[in-house]
Short mmCIF file of C-alpha atoms and ligand atoms in Angstrom, two decimals:
data_model
loop_
_atom_site.label_atom_id
_atom_site.label_comp_id
_atom_site.label_asym_id
_atom_site.label_seq_id
_atom_site.Cartn_x
_atom_site.Cartn_y
_atom_site.Cartn_z
CA MET X 1 4.11 -17.32 7.46
CA ASN X 2 4.65 -17.87 3.74
CA LEU X 3 5.76 -14.58 2.22
CA LYS X 4 5.50 -15.77 -1.33
CA ASN X 5 1.87 -16.88 -0.93
CA ASN X 6 0.96 -13.67 0.82
CA ILE X 7 2.48 -11.61 -1.97
CA GLU X 8 0.84 -13.64 -4.72
CA LYS X 9 -2.53 -13.34 -3.06
CA ILE X 10 -2.24 -9.57 -2.87
CA VAL X 11 -0.84 -9.09 -6.36
CA GLN X 12 -3.75 -11.09 -7.81
CA GLN X 13 -6.10 -8.49 -6.41
CA LEU X 14 -4.33 -5.53 -7.97
CA PRO X 15 -5.49 -4.42 -11.43
CA ASP X 16 -2.74 -5.25 -13.96
CA ASN X 17 -0.32 -2.41 -14.67
CA LYS X 18 -2.52 0.04 -12.80
CA CYS X 19 -1.60 -0.51 -9.19
CA ARG X 20 1.83 -1.28 -7.80
CA LEU X 21 2.58 -3.18 -4.62
CA ILE X 22 4.95 -1.49 -2.20
CA ALA X 23 6.07 -3.95 0.44
CA VAL X 24 6.42 -2.07 3.69
CA SER X 25 9.53 -3.59 5.24
CA LYS X 26 9.94 -1.37 8.31
CA THR X 27 11.37 -3.33 11.27
CA LYS X 28 11.94 -6.35 8.97
CA SER X 29 15.36 -7.89 8.36
CA VAL X 30 17.31 -7.88 5.11
CA GLU X 31 16.68 -11.65 4.99
CA ASP X 32 12.92 -11.11 5.00
CA ILE X 33 13.27 -8.40 2.37
CA MET X 34 15.29 -10.79 0.20
CA LYS X 35 12.48 -13.34 0.42
CA ALA X 36 10.00 -10.79 -0.86
CA TYR X 37 12.49 -9.76 -3.54
CA GLU X 38 12.82 -13.36 -4.66
CA ALA X 39 9.03 -13.51 -4.89
CA GLY X 40 9.24 -10.66 -7.39
CA VAL X 41 8.77 -7.51 -5.32
CA ARG X 42 10.97 -4.57 -6.35
CA ASP X 43 9.33 -1.73 -4.41
CA PHE X 44 9.94 -1.48 -0.69
CA GLY X 45 8.75 1.13 1.79
CA GLU X 46 10.47 2.27 4.95
CA ASN X 47 9.34 4.88 7.44
CA LYS X 48 12.66 5.64 9.12
CA VAL X 49 15.60 7.28 7.41
CA GLN X 50 18.15 5.28 9.33
CA GLU X 51 16.54 1.95 8.50
CA LEU X 52 16.33 2.79 4.83
CA THR X 53 19.96 3.91 4.60
CA GLN X 54 21.17 0.87 6.54
CA LYS X 55 19.30 -1.69 4.47
CA GLN X 56 19.72 -0.15 1.03
CA PRO X 57 23.45 -0.96 0.50
CA GLN X 58 22.95 -4.55 1.69
CA LEU X 59 20.27 -5.33 -0.87
CA PRO X 60 20.01 -5.56 -4.67
CA ALA X 61 20.52 -2.30 -6.53
CA ASP X 62 17.33 -2.64 -8.58
CA ILE X 63 15.14 -2.22 -5.51
CA ARG X 64 13.09 0.98 -5.56
CA TRP X 65 13.08 2.47 -2.07
CA HIS X 66 10.04 4.42 -0.97
CA MET X 67 10.13 6.72 2.03
CA ILE X 68 6.61 6.40 3.41
CA GLY X 69 6.87 7.84 6.89
CA HIS X 70 7.04 11.29 8.35
CA LEU X 71 10.30 12.85 7.21
CA GLN X 72 12.28 15.44 9.14
CA ARG X 73 13.90 18.19 7.11
CA ASN X 74 17.36 17.65 8.59
CA LYS X 75 17.31 14.01 7.49
CA VAL X 76 16.45 14.50 3.84
CA LYS X 77 20.12 14.59 2.86
CA PHE X 78 20.66 10.98 3.93
CA ILE X 79 18.05 9.56 1.57
CA ALA X 80 18.28 12.10 -1.27
CA PRO X 81 20.65 10.02 -3.45
CA VAL X 82 18.87 6.67 -3.08
CA VAL X 83 15.17 7.25 -2.57
CA HIS X 84 12.84 6.40 -5.46
CA LEU X 85 9.82 8.30 -4.15
CA ILE X 86 9.08 10.28 -1.00
CA HIS X 87 5.42 9.69 -0.11
CA GLY X 88 4.99 11.81 2.99
CA VAL X 89 5.64 15.40 1.95
CA ASP X 90 3.37 17.30 4.32
CA SER X 91 4.64 20.88 4.26
CA ALA X 92 6.05 23.50 1.93
CA LYS X 93 9.10 23.67 4.20
CA LEU X 94 9.80 19.97 3.70
CA LEU X 95 9.37 20.29 -0.05
CA ARG X 96 11.91 23.15 -0.01
CA ALA X 97 14.34 21.07 2.04
CA ILE X 98 14.04 18.18 -0.44
CA ASN X 99 14.62 20.61 -3.31
CA LYS X 100 17.74 21.96 -1.61
CA GLU X 101 19.23 18.47 -1.24
CA GLY X 102 18.23 17.56 -4.79
CA LYS X 103 20.04 20.64 -6.04
CA LYS X 104 23.23 19.70 -4.18
CA ILE X 105 23.42 16.33 -5.92
CA ASP X 106 21.89 17.50 -9.20
CA ARG X 107 18.89 15.26 -8.90
CA LYS X 108 15.19 15.97 -9.27
CA ILE X 109 13.62 14.05 -6.42
CA PRO X 110 10.19 12.46 -6.96
CA CYS X 111 7.64 13.24 -4.23
CA LEU X 112 4.01 12.75 -3.32
CA LEU X 113 2.07 15.27 -1.26
CA GLN X 114 0.46 13.73 1.78
CA ILE X 115 -3.10 14.87 2.27
CA HIS X 116 -4.93 14.71 5.56
CA ILE X 117 -8.05 12.66 4.79
CA ALA X 118 -8.65 10.92 8.11
CA GLU X 119 -10.78 11.97 11.00
CA GLU X 120 -7.95 11.54 13.51
CA GLU X 121 -5.95 14.61 14.41
CA SER X 122 -2.76 12.60 14.63
CA LYS X 123 -2.30 11.77 10.98
CA PHE X 124 0.06 14.05 9.09
CA GLY X 125 -0.75 15.78 5.87
CA PHE X 126 -1.89 18.93 4.17
CA ALA X 127 -5.32 20.31 4.79
CA LYS X 128 -6.93 21.34 1.49
CA GLU X 129 -6.66 25.10 2.04
CA GLU X 130 -3.03 24.77 3.02
CA LEU X 131 -2.37 22.68 -0.08
CA TYR X 132 -3.91 25.21 -2.48
CA GLU X 133 -2.05 28.01 -0.78
CA MET X 134 1.25 26.26 -1.43
CA LEU X 135 0.35 25.34 -4.99
CA HIS X 136 -0.37 28.98 -5.84
CA ASP X 137 2.59 30.43 -3.96
CA GLN X 138 4.88 32.20 -6.45
CA ALA X 139 7.91 31.21 -4.38
CA MET X 140 7.33 27.56 -5.31
CA GLY X 141 8.28 28.42 -8.89
CA ASP X 142 11.97 28.00 -8.00
CA LEU X 143 11.75 24.38 -6.96
CA HIS X 144 13.43 22.76 -9.95
CA HIS X 145 14.82 19.80 -8.01
CA VAL X 146 11.57 18.20 -6.92
CA ALA X 147 8.99 16.49 -9.10
CA VAL X 148 5.58 16.19 -7.51
CA LYS X 149 4.05 13.01 -8.96
CA GLY X 150 0.83 12.68 -7.03
CA LEU X 151 -0.83 12.32 -3.66
CA MET X 152 -0.68 10.03 -0.65
CA GLY X 153 -3.25 9.56 2.09
CA MET X 154 -4.10 7.38 5.06
CA ALA X 155 -7.68 6.63 5.99
CA THR X 156 -9.00 6.65 9.52
CA PHE X 157 -8.21 3.50 11.49
CA THR X 158 -11.75 2.20 11.87
CA ASP X 159 -13.95 -0.81 11.13
CA ASP X 160 -16.38 1.48 9.35
CA GLN X 161 -15.72 0.52 5.72
CA ASP X 162 -18.05 3.20 4.39
CA GLN X 163 -16.05 5.86 6.14
CA VAL X 164 -12.75 4.51 4.80
CA ARG X 165 -14.23 4.34 1.30
CA GLN X 166 -15.49 7.90 1.54
CA GLU X 167 -12.08 9.15 2.64
CA PHE X 168 -10.39 7.44 -0.30
CA LYS X 169 -13.05 8.81 -2.64
CA ASN X 170 -12.35 12.31 -1.36
CA LEU X 171 -8.66 11.88 -2.05
CA LYS X 172 -9.34 10.63 -5.56
CA VAL X 173 -11.60 13.61 -6.27
CA LEU X 174 -8.83 15.97 -5.15
CA TYR X 175 -6.28 14.06 -7.26
CA GLU X 176 -8.46 14.40 -10.36
CA ALA X 177 -9.14 18.07 -9.65
CA LEU X 178 -5.42 18.81 -9.35
CA LYS X 179 -4.82 17.44 -12.85
CA GLN X 180 -6.53 20.60 -14.11
CA GLU X 181 -5.03 23.02 -11.61
CA GLN X 182 -2.58 25.74 -12.62
CA VAL X 183 0.23 25.57 -10.09
CA THR X 184 3.51 27.43 -9.62
CA LEU X 185 5.67 24.34 -9.09
CA PRO X 186 7.70 23.70 -12.26
CA ASP X 187 7.23 19.92 -12.23
CA PHE X 188 3.79 18.90 -11.02
CA THR X 189 1.84 15.95 -12.42
CA MET X 190 -0.84 13.68 -11.00
CA GLU X 191 0.27 10.15 -11.93
CA GLU X 192 0.35 8.34 -8.62
CA LEU X 193 -2.25 7.96 -5.92
CA SER X 194 -0.71 6.18 -2.95
CA MET X 195 -3.47 4.83 -0.75
CA GLY X 196 -4.28 1.53 0.91
CA MET X 197 -2.57 -0.56 3.59
CA SER X 198 -3.03 -4.15 4.81
CA GLY X 199 -6.43 -3.45 6.35
CA ASP X 200 -7.96 -1.33 3.61
CA TYR X 201 -6.15 -1.89 0.33
CA LYS X 202 -9.09 -3.60 -1.38
CA ILE X 203 -11.22 -0.53 -0.86
CA ALA X 204 -8.34 1.72 -1.93
CA VAL X 205 -7.91 -0.26 -5.16
CA ASP X 206 -11.64 0.05 -5.89
CA GLU X 207 -11.33 3.78 -5.41
CA GLY X 208 -8.45 4.21 -7.84
CA SER X 209 -5.22 3.66 -5.92
CA THR X 210 -2.08 3.31 -8.07
CA MET X 211 0.17 2.24 -5.18
CA VAL X 212 -0.72 0.20 -2.13
CA ARG X 213 1.65 0.19 0.84
CA ILE X 214 1.38 -3.20 2.52
CA GLY X 215 3.36 -4.45 5.49
CA SER X 216 1.71 -6.87 7.90
CA ALA X 217 -0.34 -8.73 5.26
CA ILE X 218 3.00 -9.71 3.69
CA PHE X 219 5.45 -10.03 6.56
CA GLY X 220 3.09 -10.72 9.46
CA GLU X 221 2.44 -8.54 12.47
CA ARG X 222 5.24 -6.24 13.56
C1 PLP Y 301 3.41 0.93 8.37
C2 PLP Y 301 2.82 1.71 7.24
C3 PLP Y 301 2.10 1.06 6.23
C4 PLP Y 301 1.81 -0.44 6.21
O1 PLP Y 301 0.98 -0.81 7.25
P1 PLP Y 301 0.36 -2.30 7.34
O2 PLP Y 301 -0.89 -2.12 8.09
O3 PLP Y 301 1.38 -3.12 8.05
O4 PLP Y 301 0.14 -2.78 5.95
C5 PLP Y 301 1.60 1.84 5.18
N1 PLP Y 301 1.80 3.16 5.14
C6 PLP Y 301 2.50 3.82 6.09
C7 PLP Y 301 2.67 5.28 5.96
C8 PLP Y 301 3.02 3.12 7.18
O5 PLP Y 301 3.70 3.77 8.12
#
């Protein structure tokens, strides 16, 4: 397994300055992360709070740490000072909890809203109606310590490429529509569209992804 080759191969397929590679390093050692770092990667994604907080102090300070997994409200405080972007915000309650921790440390924490685009029940994320309800809720007007920067989504795990493409297209349409939406959140912009993993990133890039989250195609199977 040659990390550097894997990374170069992926990066070549990303449109210049339009789509960023996030190396998903969950379950991988700090040594493996250092290899990817030496190959030029600066964005790393973890899906467990404890793993992120354990690895972060052992690695270079210019790494941007992305929280990509499901996040529990009571664990936000552990990542609040160090996280670059929280991808998996899937409820108004979680957004409030992040705001509360941001306020404590006087930081505005960058977030993406996770949207449920897959067919499977199991995947987390806002349904559309639920999303619009939150975005128009007057109570969201107080959240001055979160900055919503865009959307994140995971396609259905299937060999049906047309289905995956359609799900990414749907997310992109929503992302574009939200650029025009009047919302109550004080800091809401649509700059980042986090979609695409090892198995489907090429489709995601075609459909306008600005961030791909890739683990096994870099580090090998977990
Ligand atoms: C694990 C994970 C990835 C990366 O998956 P690979 O198939 O290994 O590329 C991307 N996004 C999320 C949310 C993940 O949990």
